[in-house]
Each structure stands twice: as structure tokens, then as C-alpha cells.
Short mmCIF file of C-alpha atoms and ligand atoms in Angstrom, two decimals:
data_model
loop_
_atom_site.label_atom_id
_atom_site.label_comp_id
_atom_site.label_asym_id
_atom_site.label_seq_id
_atom_site.Cartn_x
_atom_site.Cartn_y
_atom_site.Cartn_z
CA MET A 183 0.00 0.00 0.00
CA THR A 184 1.33 3.44 -0.85
CA GLN A 185 2.30 5.50 2.19
CA THR A 186 1.30 9.14 2.51
CA ALA A 187 2.71 12.22 4.23
CA ASP A 188 2.06 15.94 4.13
CA VAL A 189 5.79 16.50 3.65
CA VAL A 190 8.69 14.16 2.85
CA VAL A 191 12.16 15.36 3.85
CA ILE A 192 15.01 13.66 1.97
CA GLY A 193 18.15 13.45 4.09
CA GLY A 194 18.81 12.87 7.78
CA GLY A 195 21.65 15.33 8.22
CA VAL A 196 21.31 18.15 10.71
CA ASN A 197 19.30 20.29 8.30
CA GLY A 198 16.86 17.60 7.17
CA ALA A 199 16.40 16.58 10.80
CA SER A 200 15.81 20.16 11.92
CA ILE A 201 13.30 20.77 9.13
CA ALA A 202 11.39 17.56 9.90
CA TYR A 203 11.38 18.48 13.60
CA ALA A 204 10.05 21.99 12.93
CA LEU A 205 7.30 20.57 10.70
CA ALA A 206 6.35 17.90 13.24
CA ALA A 207 6.28 20.53 15.99
CA ARG A 208 3.63 22.36 13.98
CA GLY A 209 1.45 19.26 13.65
CA THR A 210 2.49 18.34 10.11
CA LYS A 211 2.49 14.69 9.06
CA VAL A 212 6.15 14.46 8.11
CA THR A 213 8.32 11.55 6.99
CA LEU A 214 12.11 11.89 6.97
CA VAL A 215 13.91 9.43 4.68
CA GLU A 216 17.62 8.77 5.23
CA LYS A 217 19.53 6.31 3.08
CA GLY A 218 22.00 5.42 5.84
CA ALA A 219 22.09 6.22 9.50
CA MET A 220 21.26 9.79 10.46
CA GLY A 221 24.36 11.98 10.40
CA ASP A 222 26.08 9.80 7.79
CA GLY A 223 26.87 12.82 5.57
CA ALA A 224 28.61 16.10 6.35
CA SER A 225 26.74 16.61 9.61
CA GLY A 226 28.23 13.67 11.48
CA ARG A 227 31.79 14.86 10.78
CA SER A 228 31.12 18.56 11.27
CA SER A 229 33.29 20.69 13.51
CA ALA A 230 29.97 22.33 14.45
CA LEU A 231 31.33 25.79 15.31
CA VAL A 232 28.48 27.89 16.66
CA ARG A 233 29.36 31.53 16.00
CA MET A 234 27.61 34.51 14.50
CA HIS A 235 30.36 36.29 12.58
CA TYR A 236 29.41 36.60 8.92
CA THR A 237 29.99 39.28 6.34
CA ASN A 238 26.32 39.23 5.30
CA GLU A 239 23.30 39.94 7.43
CA TRP A 240 21.10 37.00 6.32
CA ASP A 241 23.50 34.25 7.38
CA ALA A 242 24.19 36.16 10.59
CA ARG A 243 20.47 36.35 11.32
CA LEU A 244 20.09 32.60 10.73
CA ALA A 245 23.02 31.93 13.08
CA TRP A 246 21.69 34.35 15.68
CA ALA A 247 18.20 32.82 15.59
CA SER A 248 19.76 29.35 15.97
CA TYR A 249 22.16 30.14 18.80
CA PRO A 250 19.65 29.94 21.73
CA VAL A 251 18.55 26.48 20.59
CA PHE A 252 22.11 25.15 21.01
CA ARG A 253 22.79 27.10 24.20
CA ASP A 254 19.49 26.17 25.87
CA TRP A 255 19.13 22.69 24.35
CA PRO A 256 17.94 20.86 27.52
CA ASP A 257 15.11 23.40 27.95
CA VAL A 258 14.16 23.68 24.28
CA MET A 259 14.69 20.10 23.08
CA GLY A 260 15.11 18.01 26.24
CA GLY A 261 18.06 15.73 26.89
CA ASP A 262 21.62 16.62 27.85
CA PRO A 263 23.44 19.85 26.91
CA VAL A 264 24.96 19.85 23.41
CA PHE A 265 26.85 23.17 23.52
CA THR A 266 30.34 24.01 24.81
CA ARG A 267 31.07 27.71 25.25
CA THR A 268 34.67 28.59 24.44
CA GLY A 269 34.63 32.16 23.14
CA PHE A 270 35.38 32.82 19.50
CA MET A 271 37.63 35.10 17.46
CA ASN A 272 37.50 35.83 13.76
CA VAL A 273 40.90 37.27 12.87
CA VAL A 274 41.70 39.12 9.63
CA GLY A 275 44.80 40.64 8.08
CA PRO A 276 45.44 44.42 8.12
CA ALA A 277 43.83 44.91 4.69
CA TYR A 278 40.46 43.73 6.05
CA ALA A 279 40.50 45.40 9.49
CA ASP A 280 38.10 48.18 8.43
CA ASN A 281 35.73 45.67 6.87
CA LEU A 282 35.76 43.63 10.05
CA ARG A 283 34.90 46.64 12.20
CA LYS A 284 31.95 47.45 9.89
CA ASN A 285 30.77 43.84 10.04
CA VAL A 286 30.96 43.92 13.83
CA GLU A 287 28.72 47.00 13.78
CA MET A 288 26.25 45.17 11.51
CA LEU A 289 26.27 42.17 13.89
CA ARG A 290 25.81 44.34 16.97
CA GLY A 291 22.87 45.94 15.18
CA ILE A 292 21.07 42.61 15.04
CA GLY A 293 21.84 41.93 18.71
CA VAL A 294 24.98 39.76 18.59
CA ASP A 295 27.33 40.09 21.57
CA THR A 296 30.54 40.96 19.71
CA VAL A 297 33.29 43.58 19.71
CA ALA A 298 36.22 44.40 17.44
CA LEU A 299 39.65 43.91 19.02
CA THR A 300 43.09 45.22 18.17
CA PRO A 301 45.96 42.71 17.87
CA ARG A 302 47.14 43.85 21.32
CA GLN A 303 43.74 43.04 22.82
CA VAL A 304 43.80 39.61 21.14
CA LYS A 305 47.14 38.99 22.82
CA ASP A 306 45.75 40.12 26.18
CA LEU A 307 42.97 37.53 25.96
CA GLN A 308 45.02 34.71 24.38
CA PRO A 309 48.70 35.43 25.18
CA PHE A 310 50.01 32.43 23.24
CA VAL A 311 48.69 33.71 19.87
CA ASN A 312 50.97 35.16 17.20
CA VAL A 313 49.35 38.44 16.09
CA ASP A 314 52.10 39.63 13.70
CA ASP A 315 49.91 39.33 10.59
CA ILE A 316 46.60 40.23 12.24
CA GLY A 317 44.92 43.60 11.63
CA ALA A 318 41.84 43.11 13.82
CA ALA A 319 39.66 40.43 15.37
CA ALA A 320 35.93 40.07 16.04
CA TYR A 321 35.39 38.59 19.48
CA GLU A 322 32.23 36.72 20.50
CA PRO A 323 32.47 35.70 24.17
CA GLU A 324 29.30 33.58 24.08
CA SER A 325 30.14 31.41 21.06
CA GLY A 326 31.47 27.86 21.03
CA TYR A 327 30.71 24.54 19.40
CA ALA A 328 28.01 21.87 19.41
CA ASN A 329 28.13 18.09 19.67
CA PRO A 330 27.00 16.99 16.17
CA SER A 331 25.73 13.51 16.94
CA ALA A 332 23.85 14.67 20.05
CA VAL A 333 22.15 17.44 18.05
CA ILE A 334 21.09 15.13 15.22
CA ASP A 335 19.90 12.48 17.64
CA GLY A 336 17.98 15.08 19.62
CA PHE A 337 16.15 16.24 16.50
CA ARG A 338 15.37 12.60 15.63
CA ARG A 339 14.00 11.93 19.11
CA ARG A 340 11.74 14.98 18.98
CA ILE A 341 10.46 14.19 15.47
CA GLN A 342 9.37 10.77 16.67
CA GLU A 343 7.94 12.05 19.97
CA LEU A 344 5.84 14.50 17.97
CA GLY A 345 4.45 11.77 15.73
CA GLY A 346 6.75 12.18 12.71
CA ARG A 347 8.27 9.19 10.93
CA VAL A 348 11.99 8.60 10.50
CA LEU A 349 12.96 5.96 7.94
CA GLN A 350 16.68 5.22 8.23
CA TRP A 351 18.49 2.88 5.82
CA THR A 352 15.88 3.77 3.21
CA SER A 353 16.95 5.43 -0.05
CA VAL A 354 14.89 7.86 -2.04
CA THR A 355 15.35 6.46 -5.54
CA GLY A 356 13.48 9.27 -7.26
CA ILE A 357 11.32 12.33 -6.76
CA VAL A 358 7.94 11.84 -8.44
CA ARG A 359 7.03 14.83 -10.55
CA ARG A 360 4.06 15.23 -12.87
CA GLU A 361 4.42 18.29 -15.08
CA SER A 362 4.83 21.26 -12.73
CA ARG A 363 3.92 19.47 -9.49
CA VAL A 364 5.75 17.13 -7.13
CA LEU A 365 3.66 14.14 -6.04
CA GLY A 366 5.99 12.40 -3.60
CA VAL A 367 9.00 10.08 -3.73
CA GLU A 368 9.92 6.53 -4.67
CA THR A 369 12.02 4.82 -2.04
CA SER A 370 13.73 1.47 -1.55
CA ALA A 371 10.79 0.67 0.76
CA GLY A 372 8.02 1.78 -1.61
CA ALA A 373 6.35 5.00 -2.73
CA ILE A 374 5.37 7.85 -0.43
CA GLU A 375 2.77 10.30 -1.73
CA ALA A 376 3.25 13.82 -0.38
CA GLY A 377 2.11 17.35 -1.03
CA ALA A 378 5.62 18.68 -0.55
CA VAL A 379 9.15 17.28 -0.79
CA VAL A 380 12.21 18.90 0.77
CA VAL A 381 15.60 18.01 -0.71
CA ALA A 382 18.04 18.15 2.22
CA ALA A 383 20.36 15.56 0.72
CA GLY A 384 23.67 17.40 1.11
CA ALA A 385 26.31 16.37 -1.42
CA TRP A 386 23.84 13.97 -3.06
CA ALA A 387 21.30 16.71 -3.84
CA PRO A 388 22.54 17.55 -7.38
CA ARG A 389 22.12 13.92 -8.46
CA LEU A 390 18.55 13.69 -7.13
CA CYS A 391 17.59 17.02 -8.65
CA ARG A 392 19.20 16.27 -12.02
CA GLU A 393 16.88 13.29 -12.45
CA ILE A 394 13.86 15.60 -12.42
CA GLY A 395 15.48 18.10 -14.77
CA LEU A 396 16.73 20.57 -12.16
CA THR A 397 20.40 21.57 -12.32
CA LEU A 398 21.77 22.88 -9.03
CA PRO A 399 24.58 25.44 -9.26
CA ALA A 400 26.58 23.54 -6.66
CA ARG A 401 29.44 21.05 -6.46
CA PRO A 402 30.59 18.64 -3.76
CA LYS A 403 33.98 19.48 -2.27
CA ALA A 404 36.19 17.50 0.13
CA ILE A 405 37.07 18.94 3.55
CA ASP A 406 40.16 17.83 5.52
CA THR A 407 40.46 17.99 9.29
CA VAL A 408 43.35 17.01 11.52
CA VAL A 409 43.17 16.65 15.28
CA VAL A 410 46.15 17.21 17.56
CA ALA A 411 46.78 16.61 21.26
CA ARG A 412 47.92 19.87 22.83
CA PRO A 413 51.20 20.13 24.75
CA PRO A 414 51.02 20.57 28.54
CA GLU A 415 51.59 24.34 28.44
CA LEU A 416 48.39 24.67 26.34
CA ALA A 417 46.38 22.26 28.44
CA GLU A 418 43.68 24.88 29.15
CA PRO A 419 41.23 25.08 26.21
CA HIS A 420 41.88 28.03 23.90
CA MET A 421 39.17 30.00 22.13
CA ILE A 422 37.92 29.03 18.70
CA PHE A 423 39.73 30.92 15.94
CA ILE A 424 38.67 31.47 12.38
CA ASP A 425 41.98 32.50 10.87
CA ASN A 426 41.26 34.41 7.67
CA PRO A 427 44.88 35.24 6.77
CA GLN A 428 45.62 31.51 6.68
CA GLY A 429 42.21 30.26 5.48
CA THR A 430 41.74 27.90 8.38
CA TYR A 431 40.13 27.50 11.81
CA PHE A 432 41.07 25.90 15.10
CA ARG A 433 38.75 24.68 17.82
CA THR A 434 39.15 22.63 20.94
CA GLU A 435 37.67 19.15 21.39
CA SER A 436 37.31 18.01 25.00
CA ARG A 437 40.02 19.36 27.29
CA SER A 438 43.05 18.07 25.43
CA LEU A 439 42.54 18.10 21.65
CA THR A 440 42.43 20.79 18.96
CA LEU A 441 40.77 20.43 15.55
CA VAL A 442 42.41 22.14 12.58
CA GLY A 443 40.62 22.78 9.30
CA VAL A 444 43.07 22.13 6.46
CA PRO A 445 42.38 23.90 3.12
CA CYS A 446 41.30 21.24 0.63
CA PRO A 447 40.74 22.28 -3.01
CA VAL A 448 39.41 18.86 -4.06
CA TRP A 449 36.19 19.34 -6.02
CA ASP A 450 33.53 17.14 -7.60
CA ILE A 451 34.09 14.23 -5.26
CA ASP A 452 31.67 11.30 -5.26
CA PRO A 453 30.27 11.21 -1.72
CA ASP A 454 29.57 7.48 -2.05
CA THR A 455 33.16 6.52 -2.78
CA LEU A 456 35.21 9.16 -0.98
CA GLY A 457 37.65 7.58 1.45
CA THR A 458 37.56 9.02 4.94
CA GLY A 459 41.29 8.79 5.73
CA VAL A 460 43.27 11.99 5.99
CA ALA A 461 45.20 13.05 2.87
CA PRO A 462 48.99 12.50 3.30
CA HIS A 463 49.86 16.21 3.07
CA ALA A 464 47.10 17.35 5.45
CA SER A 465 48.87 16.55 8.72
CA ALA A 466 51.97 18.59 7.85
CA GLU A 467 49.90 21.45 6.43
CA GLY A 468 47.60 21.49 9.46
CA ALA A 469 50.60 21.52 11.79
CA ALA A 470 52.18 24.44 9.90
CA LEU A 471 48.96 26.50 10.04
CA LEU A 472 48.40 25.83 13.71
CA THR A 473 52.00 26.50 14.69
CA HIS A 474 52.04 29.78 12.79
CA ARG A 475 49.13 31.09 14.86
CA ILE A 476 49.97 29.36 18.15
CA PRO A 477 53.74 28.70 18.16
CA ALA A 478 53.65 26.50 21.29
CA MET A 479 51.61 24.00 19.24
CA GLU A 480 54.95 22.94 17.78
CA ARG A 481 54.96 20.44 20.63
CA ALA A 482 51.44 19.14 19.82
CA THR A 483 51.16 15.54 18.61
CA LEU A 484 48.93 14.25 15.81
CA SER A 485 45.92 12.40 17.16
CA ARG A 486 43.96 11.64 13.98
CA GLY A 487 42.68 13.11 10.74
CA TYR A 488 39.75 12.58 8.41
CA ARG A 489 38.37 13.65 5.07
CA ALA A 490 34.72 14.66 4.79
CA PHE A 491 32.76 16.80 2.32
CA ASP A 492 29.91 19.23 1.81
CA LEU A 493 28.03 20.65 -1.14
CA TYR A 494 29.27 24.15 -2.11
CA SER A 495 27.08 26.54 -4.08
CA GLY A 496 28.43 29.00 -6.61
CA ASP A 497 28.62 31.81 -4.05
CA ARG A 498 29.44 29.51 -1.11
CA HIS A 499 26.14 30.10 0.68
CA ALA A 500 23.16 27.82 1.20
CA ILE A 501 20.40 27.22 -1.31
CA LEU A 502 17.09 27.49 0.53
CA GLY A 503 13.49 27.75 -0.58
CA ALA A 504 10.91 26.84 -3.20
CA VAL A 505 11.75 26.04 -6.83
CA ASP A 506 10.12 28.14 -9.52
CA GLY A 507 8.04 26.00 -11.87
CA ILE A 508 7.96 22.87 -9.64
CA ASP A 509 5.15 23.24 -7.09
CA GLY A 510 5.75 21.43 -3.83
CA LEU A 511 9.53 21.11 -4.23
CA TYR A 512 11.77 22.81 -1.67
CA LEU A 513 15.57 22.91 -1.42
CA ALA A 514 17.69 23.07 1.74
CA THR A 515 21.15 22.22 0.58
CA ALA A 516 24.60 23.47 -0.52
CA PHE A 517 25.48 24.73 2.95
CA SER A 518 29.03 25.21 1.71
CA GLY A 519 30.92 24.09 4.80
CA SER A 520 28.89 26.31 7.08
CA GLY A 521 25.47 24.76 7.62
CA PHE A 522 25.60 23.32 11.11
CA LYS A 523 25.28 26.48 13.16
CA ILE A 524 22.26 27.72 11.20
CA SER A 525 20.33 24.44 11.18
CA PRO A 526 17.76 25.26 13.90
CA ALA A 527 16.67 28.43 12.08
CA VAL A 528 16.77 26.67 8.71
CA GLY A 529 14.24 24.18 10.11
CA THR A 530 11.96 26.88 11.46
CA CYS A 531 12.16 28.94 8.26
CA LEU A 532 11.49 26.00 5.92
CA ALA A 533 8.48 24.99 8.03
CA GLU A 534 7.17 28.57 7.85
CA LEU A 535 7.72 28.70 4.10
CA ILE A 536 5.95 25.37 3.47
CA LEU A 537 3.05 25.93 5.87
CA ASP A 538 2.57 29.71 5.77
CA GLY A 539 3.95 30.56 2.33
CA ARG A 540 6.73 32.77 3.73
CA ALA A 541 9.59 32.47 6.22
CA LYS A 542 9.09 34.99 9.01
CA THR A 543 11.83 34.13 11.50
CA VAL A 544 14.52 35.15 8.99
CA ASP A 545 14.03 36.34 5.42
CA ILE A 546 15.45 33.42 3.40
CA GLU A 547 14.49 34.78 -0.01
CA PRO A 548 18.13 35.88 -0.65
CA PHE A 549 19.10 32.18 -0.51
CA ASN A 550 16.64 31.07 -3.21
CA VAL A 551 18.23 29.15 -6.08
CA ARG A 552 16.86 31.71 -8.54
CA ARG A 553 19.55 34.14 -7.35
CA PHE A 554 22.06 32.47 -9.66
CA ALA A 555 19.91 33.00 -12.77
CA GLU A 556 19.29 36.58 -11.63
CA GLY A 557 22.99 37.27 -11.02
CA ARG A 558 22.57 37.92 -7.29
CA VAL A 559 24.95 36.54 -4.67
CA VAL A 560 24.62 36.28 -0.90
CA GLU A 561 27.25 38.76 0.28
CA GLY A 562 27.45 41.93 2.30
CA PRO A 563 29.28 45.14 1.37
CA TYR A 564 32.40 44.32 3.43
CA PRO A 565 33.68 40.84 2.47
CA TYR A 566 37.05 39.29 3.31
CA ALA A 567 39.36 37.44 0.94
CA THR A 568 37.86 34.23 -0.41
CA ARG A 569 39.66 31.14 0.87
CA PRO A 570 41.76 29.85 -2.05
CA ASP A 571 40.43 26.31 -1.61
CA GLN A 572 36.88 27.62 -1.94
CA SER A 573 37.34 29.60 -5.14
CA GLY A 574 38.80 28.61 -8.50
CA PRO A 575 37.14 25.65 -10.17
CA GLY A 576 34.39 25.45 -7.57
CA THR A 577 33.09 28.89 -8.29
CA VAL A 578 30.26 28.59 -10.75
CA VAL A 579 29.12 32.19 -10.51
C1 FAD B 172 34.71 18.62 8.42
C2 FAD B 172 33.57 19.59 8.43
C3 FAD B 172 33.59 20.66 9.29
C4 FAD B 172 32.52 21.55 9.31
N1 FAD B 172 32.51 22.55 10.24
C5 FAD B 172 31.41 23.34 10.36
C6 FAD B 172 31.34 24.29 11.40
O1 FAD B 172 32.27 24.41 12.20
N2 FAD B 172 30.19 25.02 11.53
C7 FAD B 172 29.16 24.90 10.64
O2 FAD B 172 28.17 25.62 10.78
N3 FAD B 172 29.22 24.01 9.62
C8 FAD B 172 30.31 23.23 9.47
N4 FAD B 172 30.39 22.31 8.48
C9 FAD B 172 29.31 22.25 7.49
C10 FAD B 172 28.09 21.54 8.02
O3 FAD B 172 28.47 20.43 8.79
C11 FAD B 172 27.24 21.13 6.83
O4 FAD B 172 26.96 22.27 6.04
C12 FAD B 172 25.93 20.51 7.30
O5 FAD B 172 26.19 19.45 8.21
C13 FAD B 172 25.14 20.00 6.11
O6 FAD B 172 24.01 19.35 6.61
P1 FAD B 172 22.95 18.73 5.63
O7 FAD B 172 21.86 18.21 6.48
O8 FAD B 172 22.61 19.71 4.56
O9 FAD B 172 23.73 17.59 4.82
P2 FAD B 172 24.34 16.16 5.27
O10 FAD B 172 24.75 16.12 6.67
O11 FAD B 172 25.34 15.83 4.23
O12 FAD B 172 23.08 15.22 5.14
C14 FAD B 172 22.52 14.80 3.93
C15 FAD B 172 21.93 13.42 4.18
O13 FAD B 172 21.15 13.05 3.07
C16 FAD B 172 21.22 11.64 2.93
N5 FAD B 172 20.82 11.29 1.58
C17 FAD B 172 21.44 11.66 0.43
N6 FAD B 172 20.80 11.15 -0.64
C18 FAD B 172 19.74 10.46 -0.14
C19 FAD B 172 18.71 9.69 -0.75
N7 FAD B 172 18.63 9.55 -2.08
N8 FAD B 172 17.79 9.11 0.04
C20 FAD B 172 17.84 9.25 1.40
N9 FAD B 172 18.81 9.95 2.03
C21 FAD B 172 19.74 10.56 1.26
C22 FAD B 172 22.69 11.36 3.24
O14 FAD B 172 22.89 10.01 3.61
C23 FAD B 172 22.98 12.34 4.35
O15 FAD B 172 22.85 11.76 5.64
C24 FAD B 172 31.43 21.39 8.42
C25 FAD B 172 31.41 20.32 7.54
C26 FAD B 172 32.47 19.40 7.55
C27 FAD B 172 32.40 18.23 6.62
#
């Protein structure tokens, strides 16, 4: 017998899970379909930084609307805490110091607790940091990181408590479309008829969309991470750093480890066949980046490394919203290495869009896929340099 749902969400990453939760919380009959275990894609390997610093207001508003959900998780979602507060700094080179100060003003205008610091003030707060090539830093004392698997599992638990269905180890084999309307999905466990379908399939989204004639301006890219054990003199956790001059970030993990994001210009990977071992050069490159910013890390030891991936759009911002000409089809994908921290608000906004016709919590219209055809990009007036591993062949706009 054919199953039915009001909405089918394809993909059990953090964004699909958040969307399905937000729909279930509003009484919608929702079915989430995940081809593996939930968190099998980018979300399960995410560094899950939770910070608000962006150079455009829309992403910042999504992050800001999401932040209390992470911080107050036991009250909002039930279960154990998922958030570790560390403090956060976004550091830029001298050429971007003015831009950073203007972005801090923009962020303060929407309510974010952030200030611009001089290199001297950075050193006062984190004395072990090399500030020689830093022009300014944006400091967010309340920011930190989330526990990815606990967040995804919490969303799953709430979906099911609210009466939603979660089908793990079930593949969507095709989206069913008749002319300009979506009718549901075919899955490895049979058809599901639905009034709306949300594609939250991460790096697999272009393949699914291509089969119904929709080309996404997005490409899957690999992401390398190495993890080091800190030396005894750095035993106390440091703040999270996004290090723009070097195109990397560092964050603590537990009380002894530090994660390092290693630039990885490896595009058009196949998410089904990508190995998860760290690339041979990544450990040395990660060590060099970390030691440049925190020289005492020279005495850190390699703990492990891994390769993961995400879908990157042409302007390296998410694709969110309805699809012109295909009624009932919604996209929540191409989070471009930055989609964990905004997932609670993405869920709320997609539920509002599907049920009310418009997202009210944050205006997500700037993220609609039509922006590429219209020549619009998601960016504010004061950008920083694009990370070299995120430009070049991956840039389709
Ligand atoms: C190493 C790393 C570090 C990161 N660090 C940060 C960070 O610090 N902060 C931040 O905000 N973001 C970060 N990100 C980005 C963030 O994790 C991703 O943008 C986000 O997790 C994407 O979530 P998603 O739900 O869109 O996709 P995914 O987590 O990729 O989920 C998609 C799911 O869809 C399923 N699926 C695909 N096709 C089908 C099908 N046909 N049928 C059924 N299911 C299907 C997949 O199995 C998968 O589970 C990082 C990412 C990585 C990889």
C-alpha cells in the first residue's frame, strides 16, 4: 500500500532533521527518509562551530536565531546539553581590518554580543597567539561549538515524539514529478505520496535534482580535518579561531585536543566513494597553520585526521526555498561548509515557508536558487578574501 505524508524530507543530516522536527512541531504529518544512519553525511563529521560572525546579514540572522537552541538545548529540546562555550575570534589581516569593524557594527545591530579587538587586545585575551599578521579580530564571548551527533539524535528523538516518521536505511530512488507538481517520492521501501518534498540531501542533492530536470549550481567538495593533542603548556582550552589570513580554523575538542581545518581544493568528489582517511599532506599542512598562529603547538602531537565533504554553491552560501516551476519542491542544501550552526533556524524557516507561504523568523528569499539566474549573490558590502580552496574551479558564478 502506498504510504502518505504531508511533507517528505530527503536526508537525515542536521538540516533535514531540523526541518522535519520543525514541521512535526507544527502538527504536520512528516516523513524523513535517510539512506544510511542519520548523520552519515557532512553533519556527522562537522566541527559544528556555533558563532555569529558573517559578512552578510542573512547568514548572521540565521546563526543568531539558531544560537539559543544550542545554548538552551535541555530546555528547548530536552536531553543533555549539546553546547560548549569557548569564546570565538574571527581574525583578519590588516587589509580587512576596516571591513571587520563594519561587520561587527552590523552584527551588533542585530543583537549579537561581539566587539572588534586590536591585535594587542587579542594577545591580552590569548597570550600564546601570534598576532604579527593580524589587523583586527571580532570577538564573541558567548560562542562555542556543538556536539553533532547529540544534536542530530535530539532532533530525531523529537520528530518521533511529535508523531513524525523517520525511515533510516531507506533510499529515495526518485522524486515523483508530474508536469509542474511534485507528487511524492519513490524509495527502496516503496512510494510515499506527499504534497511537498524537501531536498536536504547534502552532497547527493545535485544527483537527485538532475533526475527531475533541475540543475543545481553547486558542487561537492572535500574537507580535511586534523586533530592534535595539545602540549602541557596549552592544556587549558583556547578559544575558537577562524583564521582568515591563513584560510583555516582551530577549535578545541574536549580538554586536550584541537581540531584544525586544512584547506582542501578537491572538487567534484563522489560522496559514495570518498575515502575518509586523511590526505597525506594534510597533517603537515595542518601543523604548519596551527604553529604559525599558536607557536607552542609545535609540541602538539597528531591524534587523527579525516576527510569529509559538503556541497558548495556558486557563491558559497546555502540554497534554501521553493523552486520556480515545480510546485511542492523545496531545497535546503549546498550549505558550503557552514550549515551546522544555522540548522535550527533553517528548520523553522522552511516549516514557515511550506506551511505559511513565507519564512518569518529570517528572510530566506536571498538564498533562493533563482539568485544564480538573476545574477545575485549572498554577500554583504564588506567581504574578506575568499579562501583559495573555496574559489577557483568550484566557483560557478
Ligand atoms: C569537516 C567539516 C567541518 C565543518 N565545520 C562546520 C562548522 O564548524 N560550523 C558549521 O556551521 N558548519 C560546518 N560544516 C558544514 C556543516 O556540517 C554542513 O553544512 C551541514 O552538516 C550540512 O548538513 P545537511 O543536512 O545539509 O547535509 P548532510 O549532513 O550531508 O546530510 C545529507 C543526508 O542526506 C542523505 N541522503 C542523500 N541522498 C539520499 C537519498 N537519495 N535518500 C535518502 N537519504 C539521502 C545522506 O545520507 C545524508 O545523511 C562542516 C562540515 C564538515 C564536513
